Tab-separated table of C-alpha atoms in Angstrom:
chain	number	residue	atom	x	y	z
A	1	MET	CA	13.960	10.223	-11.476
A	2	THR	CA	15.584	12.624	-9.044
A	3	ILE	CA	13.635	14.779	-6.601
A	4	ASN	CA	14.122	17.842	-8.804
A	5	GLU	CA	13.029	15.931	-11.910
A	6	ILE	CA	9.819	14.725	-10.231
A	7	VAL	CA	8.915	18.282	-9.210
A	8	ASP	CA	9.903	19.601	-12.657
A	9	HIS	CA	7.630	17.055	-14.358
A	10	ALA	CA	4.610	17.903	-12.186
A	11	VAL	CA	5.067	21.647	-12.669
A	12	ALA	CA	5.523	21.249	-16.441
A	13	SER	CA	2.298	19.203	-16.490
A	14	GLY	CA	0.427	22.044	-14.836
A	15	ARG	CA	-0.089	20.206	-11.557
A	16	ASN	CA	0.543	21.328	-7.979
A	17	LEU	CA	-0.416	17.995	-6.428
A	18	LEU	CA	1.854	15.009	-7.084
A	19	PHE	CA	0.291	11.693	-7.965
A	20	GLU	CA	0.738	9.207	-5.135
A	21	ASP	CA	3.242	7.141	-7.116
A	22	GLU	CA	5.238	10.334	-7.787
A	23	ALA	CA	5.099	11.275	-4.121
A	24	GLY	CA	6.305	7.793	-3.215
A	25	ALA	CA	9.226	8.025	-5.629
A	26	LEU	CA	10.184	11.441	-4.274
A	27	LEU	CA	10.073	10.247	-0.665
A	28	LYS	CA	12.073	7.141	-1.519
A	29	ALA	CA	14.704	9.329	-3.182
A	30	ALA	CA	14.867	11.309	0.061
A	31	GLY	CA	15.509	8.116	2.043
A	32	ILE	CA	12.070	7.993	3.655
A	33	PRO	CA	10.578	4.470	3.865
A	34	VAL	CA	7.328	4.383	1.895
A	35	ASN	CA	4.853	1.737	0.808
A	36	SER	CA	5.331	0.679	-2.816
A	37	CYS	CA	2.888	2.178	-5.322
A	38	ARG	CA	2.515	1.146	-8.978
A	39	VAL	CA	0.283	2.514	-11.715
A	40	ALA	CA	-2.187	0.362	-13.668
A	41	SER	CA	-3.894	1.675	-16.796
A	42	ASP	CA	-6.620	-0.970	-17.073
A	43	GLU	CA	-8.276	-3.827	-15.223
A	44	ASP	CA	-5.964	-6.573	-16.467
A	45	GLU	CA	-2.882	-4.553	-15.582
A	46	ALA	CA	-4.294	-3.909	-12.087
A	47	VAL	CA	-4.660	-7.668	-11.608
A	48	GLN	CA	-1.161	-8.335	-12.924
A	49	VAL	CA	0.396	-5.719	-10.644
A	50	ALA	CA	-1.557	-7.092	-7.669
A	51	LYS	CA	-0.243	-10.597	-8.363
A	52	GLU	CA	3.313	-9.305	-8.592
A	53	THR	CA	2.880	-7.163	-5.469
A	54	GLY	CA	1.197	-9.896	-3.467
A	55	PHE	CA	-2.308	-9.956	-1.995
A	56	PRO	CA	-3.977	-8.272	-0.174
A	57	VAL	CA	-3.676	-4.943	-1.980
A	58	ALA	CA	-5.276	-1.504	-2.078
A	59	LEU	CA	-6.527	0.232	-5.236
A	60	LYS	CA	-6.714	4.029	-5.397
A	61	VAL	CA	-7.783	6.298	-8.223
A	62	ARG	CA	-4.971	8.224	-9.972
A	63	SER	CA	-6.406	11.405	-11.434
A	64	ARG	CA	-5.444	15.049	-11.799
A	65	THR	CA	-9.101	15.985	-11.246
A	66	VAL	CA	-10.155	13.658	-8.409
A	67	THR	CA	-7.990	14.856	-5.521
A	68	HIS	CA	-10.200	13.686	-2.630
A	69	LYS	CA	-10.004	10.011	-3.491
A	70	THR	CA	-11.990	8.553	-0.610
A	71	ASP	CA	-14.842	11.054	-0.907
A	72	ALA	CA	-15.134	10.269	-4.627
A	73	GLY	CA	-15.329	6.507	-4.034
A	74	GLY	CA	-11.851	6.056	-5.435
A	75	VAL	CA	-10.296	3.877	-2.731
A	76	ARG	CA	-10.684	0.131	-2.123
A	77	LEU	CA	-8.709	-1.614	0.636
A	78	GLY	CA	-7.914	-5.181	1.634
A	79	LEU	CA	-8.451	-6.811	-1.780
A	80	ALA	CA	-7.611	-10.449	-1.204
A	81	ASP	CA	-7.692	-12.002	-4.679
A	82	GLU	CA	-8.035	-11.408	-8.423
A	83	GLU	CA	-11.822	-11.271	-8.376
A	84	ALA	CA	-11.792	-8.637	-5.628
A	85	VAL	CA	-9.332	-6.521	-7.629
A	86	ARG	CA	-11.470	-6.724	-10.763
A	87	LEU	CA	-14.644	-5.741	-8.877
A	88	ALA	CA	-12.816	-2.895	-7.133
A	89	TYR	CA	-11.371	-1.586	-10.392
A	90	ARG	CA	-14.796	-1.557	-12.042
A	91	GLY	CA	-16.350	0.098	-8.998
A	92	ILE	CA	-13.754	2.863	-8.923
A	93	MET	CA	-13.995	3.550	-12.645
A	94	GLU	CA	-17.779	3.663	-12.494
A	95	LYS	CA	-17.464	6.426	-9.896
A	96	VAL	CA	-14.650	8.534	-11.331
A	97	ARG	CA	-14.522	8.226	-15.114
A	98	MET	CA	-17.526	10.533	-15.455
A	99	ILE	CA	-15.359	13.134	-13.711
A	100	ASP	CA	-12.047	12.247	-15.386
A	101	PRO	CA	-12.123	9.861	-18.388
A	102	GLU	CA	-8.322	9.539	-18.194
A	103	SER	CA	-8.338	8.177	-14.648
A	104	GLN	CA	-6.022	5.286	-13.780
A	105	VAL	CA	-5.463	3.394	-10.542
A	106	THR	CA	-2.498	2.726	-8.302
A	107	VAL	CA	-1.896	-0.640	-6.665
A	108	GLN	CA	-0.290	-0.881	-3.231
A	109	PRO	CA	0.289	-3.795	-0.855
A	110	MET	CA	-1.623	-3.623	2.421
A	111	ALA	CA	0.882	-2.751	5.132
A	112	SER	CA	0.989	-4.465	8.511
A	113	PRO	CA	-0.719	-2.218	11.067
A	114	GLY	CA	1.382	-0.176	13.469
A	115	VAL	CA	1.036	2.881	15.683
A	116	GLU	CA	-0.436	5.515	13.370
A	117	LEU	CA	1.571	8.748	13.242
A	118	LEU	CA	1.604	11.915	11.176
A	119	VAL	CA	4.753	13.548	9.812
A	120	GLY	CA	4.357	16.525	7.535
A	121	MET	CA	5.379	19.985	6.474
A	122	THR	CA	3.463	23.107	5.701
A	123	THR	CA	4.443	26.609	4.617
A	124	ASP	CA	3.337	29.200	7.146
A	125	PRO	CA	2.922	32.799	5.891
A	126	GLN	CA	4.809	34.127	8.927
A	127	PHE	CA	7.330	31.408	9.839
A	128	GLY	CA	7.952	29.773	6.458
A	129	GLN	CA	8.567	26.032	6.295
A	130	VAL	CA	7.504	24.177	9.445
A	131	VAL	CA	7.595	20.431	10.132
A	132	ALA	CA	4.608	18.817	11.837
A	133	PHE	CA	4.510	15.666	13.972
A	134	GLY	CA	1.770	13.969	15.955
A	135	LEU	CA	-0.537	11.019	16.311
A	136	GLY	CA	-1.951	10.103	12.911
A	137	GLY	CA	-4.844	8.327	11.252
A	138	THR	CA	-8.250	9.030	12.749
A	139	LEU	CA	-6.546	10.196	15.956
A	140	VAL	CA	-5.574	13.438	14.195
A	141	GLU	CA	-9.178	14.600	14.081
A	142	LEU	CA	-10.002	13.180	17.505
A	143	PHE	CA	-7.121	14.630	19.540
A	144	ASN	CA	-5.365	17.140	17.254
A	145	ASP	CA	-2.176	16.169	19.082
A	146	ILE	CA	0.349	17.810	16.748
A	147	THR	CA	3.479	19.855	17.333
A	148	TYR	CA	5.405	22.083	14.902
A	149	ARG	CA	9.018	23.238	14.486
A	150	GLN	CA	10.600	25.620	12.009
A	151	VAL	CA	12.947	24.257	9.320
A	152	PRO	CA	15.855	23.435	9.506
A	153	LEU	CA	15.603	20.926	12.341
A	154	LEU	CA	18.435	19.441	14.376
A	155	LYS	CA	18.274	16.049	16.078
A	156	LYS	CA	17.452	17.694	19.409
A	157	ASP	CA	14.478	19.428	17.777
A	158	ALA	CA	13.101	16.126	16.447
A	159	THR	CA	13.587	14.517	19.862
A	160	ASP	CA	11.781	17.403	21.514
A	161	MET	CA	8.874	17.075	19.069
A	162	ILE	CA	8.520	13.359	19.806
A	163	ASN	CA	8.541	13.948	23.573
A	164	SER	CA	6.251	16.974	23.525
A	165	ILE	CA	3.031	15.510	22.128
A	166	LYS	CA	0.440	14.459	24.690
A	167	GLY	CA	0.392	10.931	23.297
A	168	SER	CA	4.152	10.367	23.569
A	169	ALA	CA	3.547	7.581	26.101
A	170	VAL	CA	2.041	5.520	23.272
A	171	LEU	CA	5.401	5.645	21.504
A	172	LYS	CA	7.347	4.378	24.510
A	173	GLY	CA	5.314	1.246	25.120
A	174	TYR	CA	1.809	1.179	26.488
A	175	ARG	CA	-0.068	-1.577	28.339
A	176	GLY	CA	2.400	-4.257	27.362
A	177	ARG	CA	2.903	-3.069	23.811
A	178	PRO	CA	6.524	-2.647	22.704
A	179	PRO	CA	7.921	0.844	22.131
A	180	VAL	CA	8.218	2.085	18.577
A	181	ASP	CA	11.555	2.618	16.852
A	182	ILE	CA	12.381	6.125	18.077
A	183	ASN	CA	15.615	6.306	16.075
A	184	ALA	CA	13.732	5.564	12.846
A	185	LEU	CA	11.054	8.100	13.755
A	186	THR	CA	13.672	10.753	14.462
A	187	GLY	CA	15.210	9.958	11.097
A	188	ILE	CA	11.958	10.502	9.178
A	189	ILE	CA	11.337	13.867	10.852
A	190	LEU	CA	14.866	15.043	10.030
A	191	LYS	CA	14.673	13.754	6.454
A	192	VAL	CA	11.458	15.700	5.840
A	193	SER	CA	13.203	18.822	7.139
A	194	ARG	CA	16.246	18.262	4.909
A	195	LEU	CA	14.052	17.447	1.902
A	196	VAL	CA	12.089	20.689	1.948
A	197	GLU	CA	15.190	22.702	2.765
A	198	LYS	CA	16.865	21.231	-0.318
A	199	GLU	CA	13.788	21.542	-2.582
A	200	PRO	CA	11.900	24.738	-1.579
A	201	ARG	CA	9.332	24.212	-4.349
A	202	ILE	CA	7.735	21.634	-2.050
A	203	LYS	CA	5.051	23.586	-0.209
A	204	GLU	CA	3.240	20.864	1.690
A	205	ILE	CA	3.854	17.261	2.768
A	206	ASP	CA	1.323	15.066	4.528
A	207	LEU	CA	2.455	11.573	5.501
A	208	ASN	CA	-0.575	10.136	7.255
A	209	PRO	CA	-0.509	7.533	8.439
A	210	VAL	CA	3.084	6.592	9.046
A	211	PHE	CA	2.995	3.135	10.616
A	212	ALA	CA	5.467	2.957	13.504
A	213	TYR	CA	6.827	-0.478	14.419
A	214	PRO	CA	9.219	-1.746	17.092
A	215	GLN	CA	11.737	-1.868	14.253
A	216	GLY	CA	11.329	0.667	11.475
A	217	MET	CA	8.648	2.951	10.064
A	218	LEU	CA	6.572	2.976	6.864
A	219	ALA	CA	4.763	5.906	5.244
A	220	VAL	CA	1.545	4.344	3.990
A	221	ASP	CA	-0.275	7.342	2.516
A	222	SER	CA	1.362	10.509	1.202
A	223	ARG	CA	0.277	13.846	-0.205
A	224	ILE	CA	2.757	16.386	-1.593
A	225	VAL	CA	2.000	19.863	-2.969
A	226	VAL	CA	4.571	21.714	-5.090
A	227	CYS	CA	4.739	24.989	-6.982
A	228	GLY	CA	6.757	26.422	-9.835
A	229	ASN	CA	8.679	28.957	-7.759
A	230	PRO	CA	10.428	28.559	-4.381
């Protein structure tokens, strides 16, 4: 599906929040590297997808009602074999099917850890679309080290964002650790800007964490909010 088709489908379904597999497909269509994410409708399918994906995997609830997956007990990480997947599936369904009987799960491979970053976009009432960048994961809450720029961004804007956060030294190599791939990071920031400029029905993007490696980047978790009108 194209980016427009994914947004069309969500809006026609009466949803503002994309499912994670939809968000992944949209980001992939925009050229943003994202962890693979497949839907499983039952326990046996979850096991089959996990085998095809390769262990270890993560299971997450897929529901139009349960939007805060972790708080609802809908996330299981680091599942190393078939038995772990089956137990995780049953545990998730026990928690969420009372809330949403039509709940499914998504299956994702566990990504190799990297420097955790945040790349996102929000719609400000005064300035319109603005791209956000900063340290991600739990560091977001701890340091709130995030910078913003108005869409559309040029390469110099993305470079300035990367250099302006307080934790920029972490990106350039720290205590013997190699620097992250700054060209790839610049590319993700610019692609988010181009994506929302092209599809103004996207109102919010939250890629957190994005794992930054010495070579390449990978968006591990994504949240995208859309609306019917630009």
